[in-house]
């Protein structure tokens, strides 16, 4: 008897799946364990294996199309079996070679249409249309931060084609084809939706003026195809204000990774440096020998170079800085969180005297150096074990209680804020947490984080203590239901055993989504966290 296979739910947030590719055609034999299709979810593309044996009699979703979870994906049964009752009386897609051929042609046409966004001309032989890739599960639009190949350049498989700025990071995009770059569908600095034309590669001299002329890419492709080099240069000069040029220049300065990190730590403006390395590359000694001029003294005295890109002040002159893709998405997400989740805030003051002593003892061990932030992350992860309601997410008609404790640590970058995630934080040691935070924070500032390193958080922490901020509140990083704001450790008079003594205190603020975390629940979580920080040995119990 024929079996109906429905669109599977491959992630907890998936409501619809898209068939990226069929590995079996109607009429093919299918064995248990065979890959039936590649299903694109809201997070990734996954192989979908058959759990039954038989012949593929019906395809319910064409390649390139999407369908709701639990709708008919395919039907498998005995060859020649009547499945009209299972398909609502419609003729099976596979009766006869002509029907199968027609289905393949329709699928191919649909796939080509999706790939080039309904191009107005047939793609010439040997030409490959490259679309804007989806580099993160939440990405809907990409921005070309920098082109590494110009129109007319020879491109080999593996060559760096462009740097794509997503809603989370800037990632290198490599070519998968050999040929000549015939067309740029998006200008450098311009943005385009996912799956619209990014570039066209093919044999030199091929006319592709009519390919990819759909509306989403029309504005940018028109300029880049008529006069590739000259027009692009003119457009950038005319359209980009000086403020944007200065904001993006730091991404294009030739500098070694070590020198870049040193410059960020010291607050050095790398745009004002002349490198002594090969081809003017800025190296370590250039940062070490840097002496700030008087006019930049104020800027470099800032507590951290990770803060927002400095803007030059000119008396009586207004300037503009176009938003980066990262900042646009940050604005969108924070607005959605603030206006949809009913925030409330709980604050508590922690005595950090014992935590300070514990940190000294831990750092006295060989090859060990942890920060107070590492201790707070560890204590928070263990506290979440005892209060799983705080480690939950709102999902409309239900609350999802997360099975893993993944702490997102807010890191400031010039374009705004990113939240790299420590997976299974409750199972990590102090040294593992310290190494993980340092590694991801460093790569976040140099835009070296991968998209999957910023996904899957169940709780977030934001620390502004290093800036001397005593207390503040944060906006929840959805789908989390809470975020912890950490202030500075302040030395001040406190009452201890009826006596006024000098103590070290730190204020914590917990922002909660009232739909998930009630006031008493949030308060109990903070009580547990206070116990762990004021008595660090309790973390070992």
Coordinates of C-alpha atoms in Angstrom, one line a residue:
X1 CA 0.0 0.0 0.0
X2 CA 1.3 3.5 -0.9
X3 CA 2.7 5.7 1.9
X4 CA 2.2 9.4 2.0
X5 CA 5.3 11.3 3.1
X6 CA 4.7 14.8 4.5
X7 CA 6.9 17.8 4.7
X8 CA 8.9 17.2 7.9
X9 CA 9.5 19.7 10.8
X10 CA 13.3 19.8 10.8
X11 CA 13.6 22.7 13.4
X12 CA 11.6 23.9 16.3
X13 CA 10.7 27.1 14.5
X14 CA 10.1 25.7 11.1
X15 CA 6.6 26.2 9.6
X16 CA 7.4 25.8 5.9
X17 CA 10.0 23.8 4.0
X18 CA 11.4 24.4 0.5
X19 CA 12.6 21.5 -1.7
X20 CA 16.1 22.7 -2.7
X21 CA 16.7 19.6 -4.7
X22 CA 15.1 16.2 -5.5
X23 CA 17.5 13.3 -5.5
X24 CA 14.8 10.9 -6.8
X25 CA 12.5 11.3 -9.7
X26 CA 9.0 10.0 -10.2
X27 CA 9.3 6.3 -11.2
X28 CA 12.7 5.8 -9.5
X29 CA 13.2 3.0 -7.0
X30 CA 13.7 4.1 -3.4
X31 CA 15.3 2.1 -0.6
X32 CA 15.2 2.8 3.1
X33 CA 17.9 5.3 3.9
X34 CA 18.1 6.8 0.4
X35 CA 18.3 10.6 0.2
X36 CA 15.0 11.6 -1.2
X37 CA 15.4 15.3 -1.3
X38 CA 17.2 18.3 0.2
X39 CA 14.9 20.4 2.3
X40 CA 15.6 24.0 3.0
X41 CA 14.3 25.1 6.4
X42 CA 14.4 28.5 8.1
X43 CA 17.9 27.6 9.4
X44 CA 19.7 25.3 7.0
X45 CA 19.5 22.9 4.1
X46 CA 19.2 19.3 5.3
X47 CA 19.2 15.9 3.6
X48 CA 15.8 14.1 4.0
X49 CA 16.1 10.3 3.9
X50 CA 13.3 7.8 3.0
X51 CA 12.1 5.5 5.8
X52 CA 10.3 3.1 3.4
X53 CA 11.0 1.2 0.3
X54 CA 9.2 1.3 -3.0
X55 CA 8.8 3.4 -6.1
X56 CA 8.4 7.2 -6.1
X57 CA 4.9 7.6 -7.5
X58 CA 4.1 11.2 -6.8
X59 CA 5.9 14.5 -6.0
X60 CA 3.8 16.9 -4.1
X61 CA 6.2 19.8 -4.1
X62 CA 8.3 20.8 -7.1
X63 CA 12.0 21.5 -6.9
X64 CA 12.5 25.1 -5.9
X65 CA 9.0 25.4 -4.3
X66 CA 7.9 25.5 -0.7
X67 CA 5.1 23.9 1.3
X68 CA 3.7 24.0 4.8
X69 CA 4.9 21.4 7.4
X70 CA 2.8 18.2 7.3
X71 CA 1.6 18.8 3.7
X72 CA 2.1 16.1 1.1
X73 CA 5.7 15.9 0.1
X74 CA 5.8 12.7 -1.8
X75 CA 4.0 9.3 -2.2
X76 CA 5.9 6.0 -2.3
X77 CA 4.4 2.6 -3.2
X78 CA 4.3 -0.2 -5.7
X79 CA 5.0 0.5 -9.3
X80 CA 1.7 1.1 -11.2
X81 CA -0.3 1.4 -8.0
X82 CA -3.4 3.7 -8.1
X83 CA -2.9 6.6 -5.8
X84 CA -5.7 8.9 -7.1
X85 CA -7.4 8.7 -3.7
X86 CA -4.3 10.0 -2.0
X87 CA -3.7 12.9 -4.4
X88 CA -7.3 14.1 -4.3
X89 CA -8.2 12.5 -7.6
X90 CA -5.5 14.3 -9.5
X91 CA -3.5 12.4 -12.0
X92 CA -0.2 11.2 -10.7
X93 CA 2.7 13.1 -11.8
X94 CA 4.3 10.1 -13.2
X95 CA 2.1 8.2 -15.5
X96 CA 3.9 7.9 -18.8
X97 CA 7.2 9.2 -20.0
X98 CA 5.6 12.4 -21.4
X99 CA 4.2 13.4 -18.0
X100 CA 7.5 12.7 -16.3
X101 CA 9.4 14.8 -18.9
X102 CA 6.9 17.6 -18.5
X103 CA 7.3 17.5 -14.8
X104 CA 11.1 17.7 -15.2
X105 CA 10.9 20.6 -17.6
X106 CA 8.5 22.5 -15.3
X107 CA 10.8 21.8 -12.3
X108 CA 13.8 22.9 -14.3
X109 CA 12.0 26.1 -15.5
X110 CA 10.9 26.9 -11.9
X111 CA 14.4 26.4 -10.6
X112 CA 16.0 28.6 -13.2
X113 CA 13.3 31.2 -12.5
X114 CA 14.1 31.2 -8.8
X115 CA 17.8 31.3 -9.4
X116 CA 17.8 34.4 -11.6
X117 CA 14.7 36.1 -10.3
X118 CA 12.6 35.8 -13.4
X119 CA 15.2 37.0 -15.9
X120 CA 13.9 38.5 -19.1
X121 CA 16.3 36.4 -21.4
X122 CA 17.5 32.9 -21.7
X123 CA 20.9 32.3 -20.1
X124 CA 23.6 31.8 -22.8
X125 CA 25.5 28.5 -22.9
X126 CA 28.4 28.3 -20.4
X127 CA 27.2 31.3 -18.4
X128 CA 26.6 30.9 -14.6
X129 CA 24.2 33.3 -12.8
X130 CA 25.3 33.7 -9.1
X131 CA 22.6 34.9 -6.8
X132 CA 22.9 36.7 -3.4
X133 CA 23.6 33.8 -1.0
X134 CA 21.7 33.3 2.3
X135 CA 24.6 33.3 4.7
X136 CA 22.5 33.1 7.9
X137 CA 19.2 31.7 8.8
X138 CA 17.7 35.2 9.4
X139 CA 19.3 36.9 6.4
X140 CA 16.8 38.4 3.9
X141 CA 19.2 40.9 2.3
X142 CA 22.9 41.1 1.7
X143 CA 25.2 44.1 1.1
X144 CA 28.4 44.0 -1.0
X145 CA 31.0 45.4 1.4
X146 CA 33.7 45.0 -1.2
X147 CA 34.2 43.5 -4.7
X148 CA 37.5 41.6 -5.1
X149 CA 36.9 41.0 -8.8
X150 CA 36.0 43.7 -11.4
X151 CA 34.0 43.1 -14.6
X152 CA 36.4 41.6 -17.1
X153 CA 38.6 39.9 -14.6
X154 CA 39.3 36.2 -14.9
X155 CA 37.8 34.2 -12.0
X156 CA 38.8 30.7 -10.9
X157 CA 37.0 28.3 -8.6
X158 CA 37.9 29.2 -5.1
X159 CA 38.8 32.9 -5.9
X160 CA 37.4 35.4 -3.4
X161 CA 34.7 37.2 -5.4
X162 CA 33.3 39.6 -2.9
X163 CA 32.8 40.4 0.8
X164 CA 29.1 40.1 1.7
X165 CA 27.7 41.9 4.8
X166 CA 24.8 40.1 6.3
X167 CA 22.6 40.9 9.3
X168 CA 25.3 39.4 11.5
X169 CA 28.8 39.7 10.0
X170 CA 30.9 40.3 6.9
X171 CA 31.8 37.0 5.2
X172 CA 34.0 36.2 2.3
X173 CA 32.2 34.8 -0.7
X174 CA 34.1 32.5 -3.0
X175 CA 33.4 31.6 -6.6
X176 CA 32.4 28.1 -7.4
X177 CA 33.0 28.6 -11.2
X178 CA 35.7 29.3 -13.7
X179 CA 35.4 32.1 -16.3
X180 CA 35.3 35.8 -16.7
X181 CA 33.2 38.2 -14.5
X182 CA 30.8 39.5 -17.1
X183 CA 28.4 41.4 -14.8
X184 CA 28.1 42.7 -11.3
X185 CA 24.4 42.7 -10.2
X186 CA 25.0 44.8 -7.1
X187 CA 27.3 47.8 -6.7
X188 CA 30.0 47.9 -4.0
X189 CA 28.2 49.4 -1.0
X190 CA 24.8 48.4 -2.5
X191 CA 22.3 45.8 -1.1
X192 CA 20.0 43.3 -2.7
X193 CA 17.5 40.7 -1.4
X194 CA 18.6 37.1 -1.1
X195 CA 18.4 35.1 -4.4
X196 CA 18.6 38.1 -6.6
X197 CA 21.4 38.4 -9.2
X198 CA 24.8 39.1 -7.6
X199 CA 27.1 38.3 -10.5
X200 CA 27.3 36.6 -13.8
X201 CA 30.4 34.5 -14.8
X202 CA 31.0 33.0 -18.3
X203 CA 33.2 32.9 -21.4
X204 CA 34.8 36.3 -22.3
X205 CA 32.8 38.4 -24.7
X206 CA 29.4 36.7 -24.0
X207 CA 26.5 39.2 -24.2
X208 CA 24.6 39.0 -20.9
X209 CA 23.1 42.5 -20.9
X210 CA 19.6 41.0 -20.9
X211 CA 20.3 38.4 -18.2
X212 CA 19.3 39.3 -14.7
X213 CA 17.4 42.4 -15.6
X214 CA 14.7 41.9 -13.0
X215 CA 13.4 44.7 -10.9
X216 CA 15.3 43.8 -7.7
X217 CA 18.7 44.1 -9.3
X218 CA 17.8 46.6 -12.1
X219 CA 19.2 49.7 -10.4
X220 CA 22.6 48.4 -9.6
X221 CA 23.1 46.1 -12.6
X222 CA 22.2 48.8 -15.1
X223 CA 25.1 50.9 -13.9
X224 CA 27.6 48.1 -13.6
X225 CA 27.0 46.6 -17.0
X226 CA 27.1 49.7 -19.2
X227 CA 30.4 51.1 -18.0
X228 CA 31.8 48.7 -15.4
X229 CA 34.9 50.4 -14.2
X230 CA 34.3 54.0 -14.9
X231 CA 30.7 54.1 -14.0
X232 CA 31.2 52.4 -10.7
X233 CA 33.9 54.8 -9.7
X234 CA 31.8 57.8 -10.7
X235 CA 28.8 56.5 -8.8
X236 CA 30.7 55.9 -5.7
X237 CA 32.2 59.4 -5.8
X238 CA 28.9 61.1 -6.4
X239 CA 26.6 59.1 -4.1
X240 CA 28.8 58.3 -1.1
X241 CA 29.2 61.2 1.3
X242 CA 32.6 61.7 3.0
X243 CA 31.3 60.3 6.3
X244 CA 30.5 56.9 4.7
X245 CA 34.0 56.8 3.1
X246 CA 35.6 57.3 6.4
X247 CA 33.3 54.8 8.1
X248 CA 34.1 52.0 5.6
X249 CA 37.7 52.8 5.0
X250 CA 38.9 50.9 8.1
X251 CA 37.6 47.7 6.5
X252 CA 39.8 48.2 3.5
X253 CA 43.1 49.2 5.1
X254 CA 45.8 46.6 4.6
X255 CA 46.7 45.5 8.1
X256 CA 47.8 42.3 9.8
X257 CA 45.3 40.6 12.2
X258 CA 47.6 41.1 15.2
X259 CA 48.1 44.8 14.4
X260 CA 44.4 45.2 13.9
X261 CA 43.7 43.7 17.3
X262 CA 46.4 45.9 18.9
X263 CA 44.9 49.0 17.3
X264 CA 41.5 48.2 18.6
X265 CA 42.8 47.6 22.1
X266 CA 44.7 50.8 22.1
X267 CA 42.1 52.9 20.3
X268 CA 44.4 53.7 17.4
X269 CA 42.8 55.1 14.2
X270 CA 44.4 52.8 11.6
X271 CA 43.3 55.2 8.8
X272 CA 45.8 57.7 10.0
X273 CA 48.7 55.3 9.9
X274 CA 51.2 54.7 7.1
X275 CA 52.2 51.0 7.1
X276 CA 55.8 49.9 7.0
X277 CA 55.1 46.4 5.7
X278 CA 54.9 45.1 2.2
X279 CA 52.7 47.2 -0.1
X280 CA 52.1 49.6 2.8
X281 CA 50.6 46.9 5.1
X282 CA 50.3 48.0 8.7
X283 CA 52.2 45.6 11.0
X284 CA 52.8 45.2 14.8
X285 CA 55.6 47.7 15.1
X286 CA 53.5 50.5 13.4
X287 CA 51.0 50.2 16.2
X288 CA 53.7 50.0 18.9
X289 CA 55.4 53.2 17.5
X290 CA 52.2 55.1 17.0
X291 CA 52.0 58.6 18.6
X292 CA 48.7 60.3 18.4
X293 CA 48.4 63.8 17.1
X294 CA 46.9 66.5 19.3
X295 CA 43.7 66.6 17.3
X296 CA 43.0 62.9 17.8
X297 CA 44.0 62.8 21.5
X298 CA 40.4 63.2 22.6
X299 CA 39.2 60.3 20.4
X300 CA 41.9 57.9 21.5
X301 CA 41.3 58.5 25.2
X302 CA 38.0 56.6 24.9
X303 CA 37.8 53.5 27.2
X304 CA 37.5 51.0 24.3
X305 CA 38.0 51.0 20.5
X306 CA 35.1 48.5 20.3
X307 CA 32.6 51.3 20.7
X308 CA 30.8 52.9 17.7
X309 CA 33.0 54.4 14.9
X310 CA 34.0 57.9 15.9
X311 CA 32.5 60.7 13.9
X312 CA 34.5 63.9 13.3
X313 CA 32.8 67.0 14.6
X314 CA 32.9 70.1 12.3
X315 CA 31.4 73.3 13.7
X316 CA 28.2 74.3 11.9
X317 CA 28.3 71.4 9.5
X318 CA 25.9 68.4 9.6
X319 CA 27.2 65.1 8.3
X320 CA 25.6 61.8 7.6
X321 CA 26.7 58.2 7.9
X322 CA 24.7 55.7 5.9
X323 CA 23.6 52.7 8.0
X324 CA 25.5 49.4 7.6
X325 CA 23.5 46.2 7.0
X326 CA 24.4 45.2 10.6
X327 CA 23.0 48.4 12.1
X328 CA 19.8 48.2 10.1
X329 CA 19.1 44.7 11.3
X330 CA 20.1 45.7 14.9
X331 CA 17.6 48.5 14.8
X332 CA 14.9 46.3 13.4
X333 CA 15.4 43.4 15.9
X334 CA 15.7 45.6 19.0
X335 CA 12.5 47.6 18.0
X336 CA 10.6 44.3 17.5
X337 CA 11.8 43.0 20.8
X338 CA 11.1 46.2 22.8
X339 CA 7.6 46.7 21.2
X340 CA 6.4 43.1 21.2
X341 CA 7.9 41.7 24.4
X342 CA 6.5 43.2 27.7
X343 CA 9.8 44.1 29.4
X344 CA 10.2 44.5 33.1
X345 CA 13.4 44.9 35.2
X346 CA 14.7 43.5 38.4
X347 CA 17.9 44.8 40.1
X348 CA 20.1 43.5 42.8
X349 CA 23.4 44.5 44.4
X350 CA 26.1 41.8 44.9
X351 CA 28.9 41.8 47.5
X352 CA 31.9 40.8 45.4
X353 CA 34.6 40.6 48.1
X354 CA 34.7 36.7 48.1
X355 CA 34.5 36.6 44.3
X356 CA 37.6 38.9 44.2
X357 CA 39.5 36.6 46.5
X358 CA 38.4 33.5 44.6
X359 CA 39.6 35.0 41.3
X360 CA 43.0 35.8 42.8
X361 CA 43.4 32.2 43.9
X362 CA 42.2 30.8 40.5
X363 CA 44.6 33.1 38.6
X364 CA 47.5 32.0 40.8
X365 CA 47.2 28.6 39.2
X366 CA 49.6 27.9 36.3
X367 CA 48.4 29.0 32.8
X368 CA 45.1 30.3 34.2
X369 CA 43.7 33.8 33.9
X370 CA 40.0 34.5 34.2
X371 CA 38.0 37.7 34.4
X372 CA 35.1 38.6 36.6
X373 CA 32.9 38.4 33.4
X374 CA 33.9 34.7 33.1
X375 CA 32.9 34.1 36.7
X376 CA 29.5 35.8 36.1
X377 CA 28.9 33.7 32.9
X378 CA 29.7 30.5 34.8
X379 CA 27.5 31.4 37.7
X380 CA 24.6 32.4 35.4
X381 CA 24.8 29.2 33.5
X382 CA 24.6 27.1 36.7
X383 CA 21.7 29.3 38.0
X384 CA 19.8 28.7 34.8
X385 CA 19.9 24.9 35.6
X386 CA 17.9 25.6 38.7
X387 CA 15.5 28.0 37.0
X388 CA 14.7 26.5 33.6
X389 CA 11.8 28.9 33.1
X390 CA 14.3 31.7 32.6
X391 CA 16.0 29.6 29.9
X392 CA 12.8 29.5 27.9
X393 CA 11.3 31.2 24.8
X394 CA 7.9 32.5 23.9
X395 CA 6.4 30.8 20.8
X396 CA 3.0 32.3 20.4
X397 CA 0.7 29.5 21.7
X398 CA 3.3 27.8 23.8
X399 CA 6.5 28.3 25.8
X400 CA 9.6 26.4 24.7
X401 CA 11.9 25.2 27.5
X402 CA 15.3 24.9 26.1
X403 CA 17.3 21.7 26.7
X404 CA 20.7 23.3 26.4
X405 CA 22.1 26.4 28.2
X406 CA 23.7 28.6 25.6
X407 CA 24.9 32.0 26.8
X408 CA 25.1 34.8 24.3
X409 CA 27.7 37.4 25.2
X410 CA 27.2 40.9 23.8
X411 CA 30.2 42.3 22.1
X412 CA 30.5 45.9 20.8
X413 CA 31.8 46.3 17.2
X414 CA 32.2 49.5 15.2
X415 CA 28.9 48.8 13.3
X416 CA 26.9 48.1 16.4
X417 CA 26.5 44.9 18.5
X418 CA 26.8 41.2 17.9
X419 CA 26.1 38.3 20.3
X420 CA 28.4 35.3 19.9
X421 CA 27.2 32.2 21.7
X422 CA 28.9 29.8 24.1
X423 CA 27.2 26.5 23.5
X424 CA 26.5 24.3 26.6
X425 CA 28.0 26.9 28.9
X426 CA 26.9 25.1 32.1
X427 CA 29.3 22.2 31.1
X428 CA 32.3 24.5 30.5
X429 CA 35.1 25.2 33.0
X430 CA 36.3 28.7 33.8
X431 CA 39.3 28.4 31.5
X432 CA 37.1 27.1 28.6
X433 CA 34.7 30.0 29.1
X434 CA 37.6 32.5 29.2
X435 CA 39.2 31.1 26.1
X436 CA 35.9 31.0 24.2
X437 CA 34.9 34.6 25.1
X438 CA 38.3 36.0 24.2
X439 CA 38.4 34.1 20.9
X440 CA 34.9 35.1 19.7
X441 CA 35.2 38.6 21.0
X442 CA 38.4 39.1 19.1
X443 CA 37.0 37.7 15.9
X444 CA 33.8 39.6 16.3
X445 CA 35.7 42.9 16.2
X446 CA 37.6 41.8 13.1
X447 CA 34.4 40.5 11.5
X448 CA 35.7 37.0 11.5
X449 CA 32.8 35.3 13.3
X450 CA 30.7 32.7 11.4
X451 CA 27.0 32.9 11.3
X452 CA 26.4 29.7 13.3
X453 CA 28.5 31.1 16.1
X454 CA 25.9 33.8 16.7
X455 CA 22.9 31.5 16.7
X456 CA 21.1 29.4 19.3
X457 CA 21.5 31.5 22.4
X458 CA 19.0 30.8 25.2
X459 CA 20.1 33.6 27.6
X460 CA 22.2 36.7 27.0
X461 CA 24.7 38.8 29.1
X462 CA 25.7 42.4 28.5
X463 CA 28.6 43.9 30.5
X464 CA 29.4 47.6 30.6
X465 CA 31.4 47.4 33.8
X466 CA 34.7 48.1 32.0
X467 CA 33.3 51.5 31.0
X468 CA 32.6 52.4 34.6
X469 CA 28.8 52.1 34.2
X470 CA 27.3 51.2 37.6
X471 CA 23.9 50.1 36.5
X472 CA 21.9 49.9 33.2
X473 CA 19.1 47.9 31.6
X474 CA 19.2 46.1 28.3
X475 CA 16.7 45.1 25.6
X476 CA 16.0 41.4 25.4
X477 CA 17.8 39.5 22.6
X478 CA 14.9 37.5 21.2
X479 CA 14.0 34.6 21.2
X480 CA 15.6 34.7 24.7
X481 CA 13.2 35.7 27.5
X482 CA 15.8 37.5 29.6
X483 CA 19.1 39.4 29.5
X484 CA 21.4 40.2 32.4
X485 CA 23.1 43.6 32.5
X486 CA 26.4 43.7 34.5
X487 CA 27.7 46.9 36.0
X488 CA 31.1 47.9 37.4
X489 CA 32.6 46.7 40.7
X490 CA 32.6 49.7 43.0
X491 CA 34.5 50.1 46.2
X492 CA 32.3 51.9 48.8
X493 CA 31.2 51.8 52.4
X494 CA 28.9 48.9 53.3
X495 CA 27.4 47.6 56.5
X496 CA 28.9 44.2 57.6
X497 CA 28.1 42.6 60.9
X498 CA 26.7 45.9 62.2
X499 CA 29.9 47.8 61.3
X500 CA 30.6 50.2 58.4
X501 CA 33.5 48.8 56.4
X502 CA 34.9 49.2 52.9
X503 CA 33.4 46.7 50.5
X504 CA 33.2 45.9 46.8
X505 CA 29.8 45.8 45.2
X506 CA 28.4 45.2 41.8
X507 CA 24.9 45.8 40.5
X508 CA 23.0 43.4 38.2
X509 CA 19.9 44.2 36.2
X510 CA 17.7 41.4 34.8
X511 CA 15.3 42.3 31.9
X512 CA 12.5 39.8 31.6
X513 CA 9.8 39.0 29.1
X514 CA 6.7 38.9 31.3
X515 CA 5.0 36.5 29.0
X516 CA 7.5 33.8 30.0
X517 CA 9.2 34.9 33.2
X518 CA 7.0 36.1 36.1
X519 CA 8.4 38.5 38.7
X520 CA 8.8 35.9 41.4
X521 CA 10.6 33.6 39.0
X522 CA 13.0 36.3 37.9
X523 CA 13.6 37.3 41.6
X524 CA 14.4 33.7 42.6
X525 CA 16.8 33.4 39.7
X526 CA 18.7 36.5 40.9
X527 CA 18.7 35.2 44.5
X528 CA 20.4 32.0 43.2
X529 CA 22.9 34.0 41.1
X530 CA 23.7 36.2 44.1
X531 CA 24.4 33.1 46.2
X532 CA 26.9 31.8 43.6
X533 CA 28.7 35.1 43.3
X534 CA 28.8 35.9 47.0
X535 CA 29.9 32.4 47.8
X536 CA 31.9 31.1 44.8
X537 CA 32.6 27.7 46.5
X538 CA 28.9 27.0 46.2
X539 CA 29.5 26.5 42.4
X540 CA 31.5 23.5 43.2
X541 CA 28.7 21.8 45.1

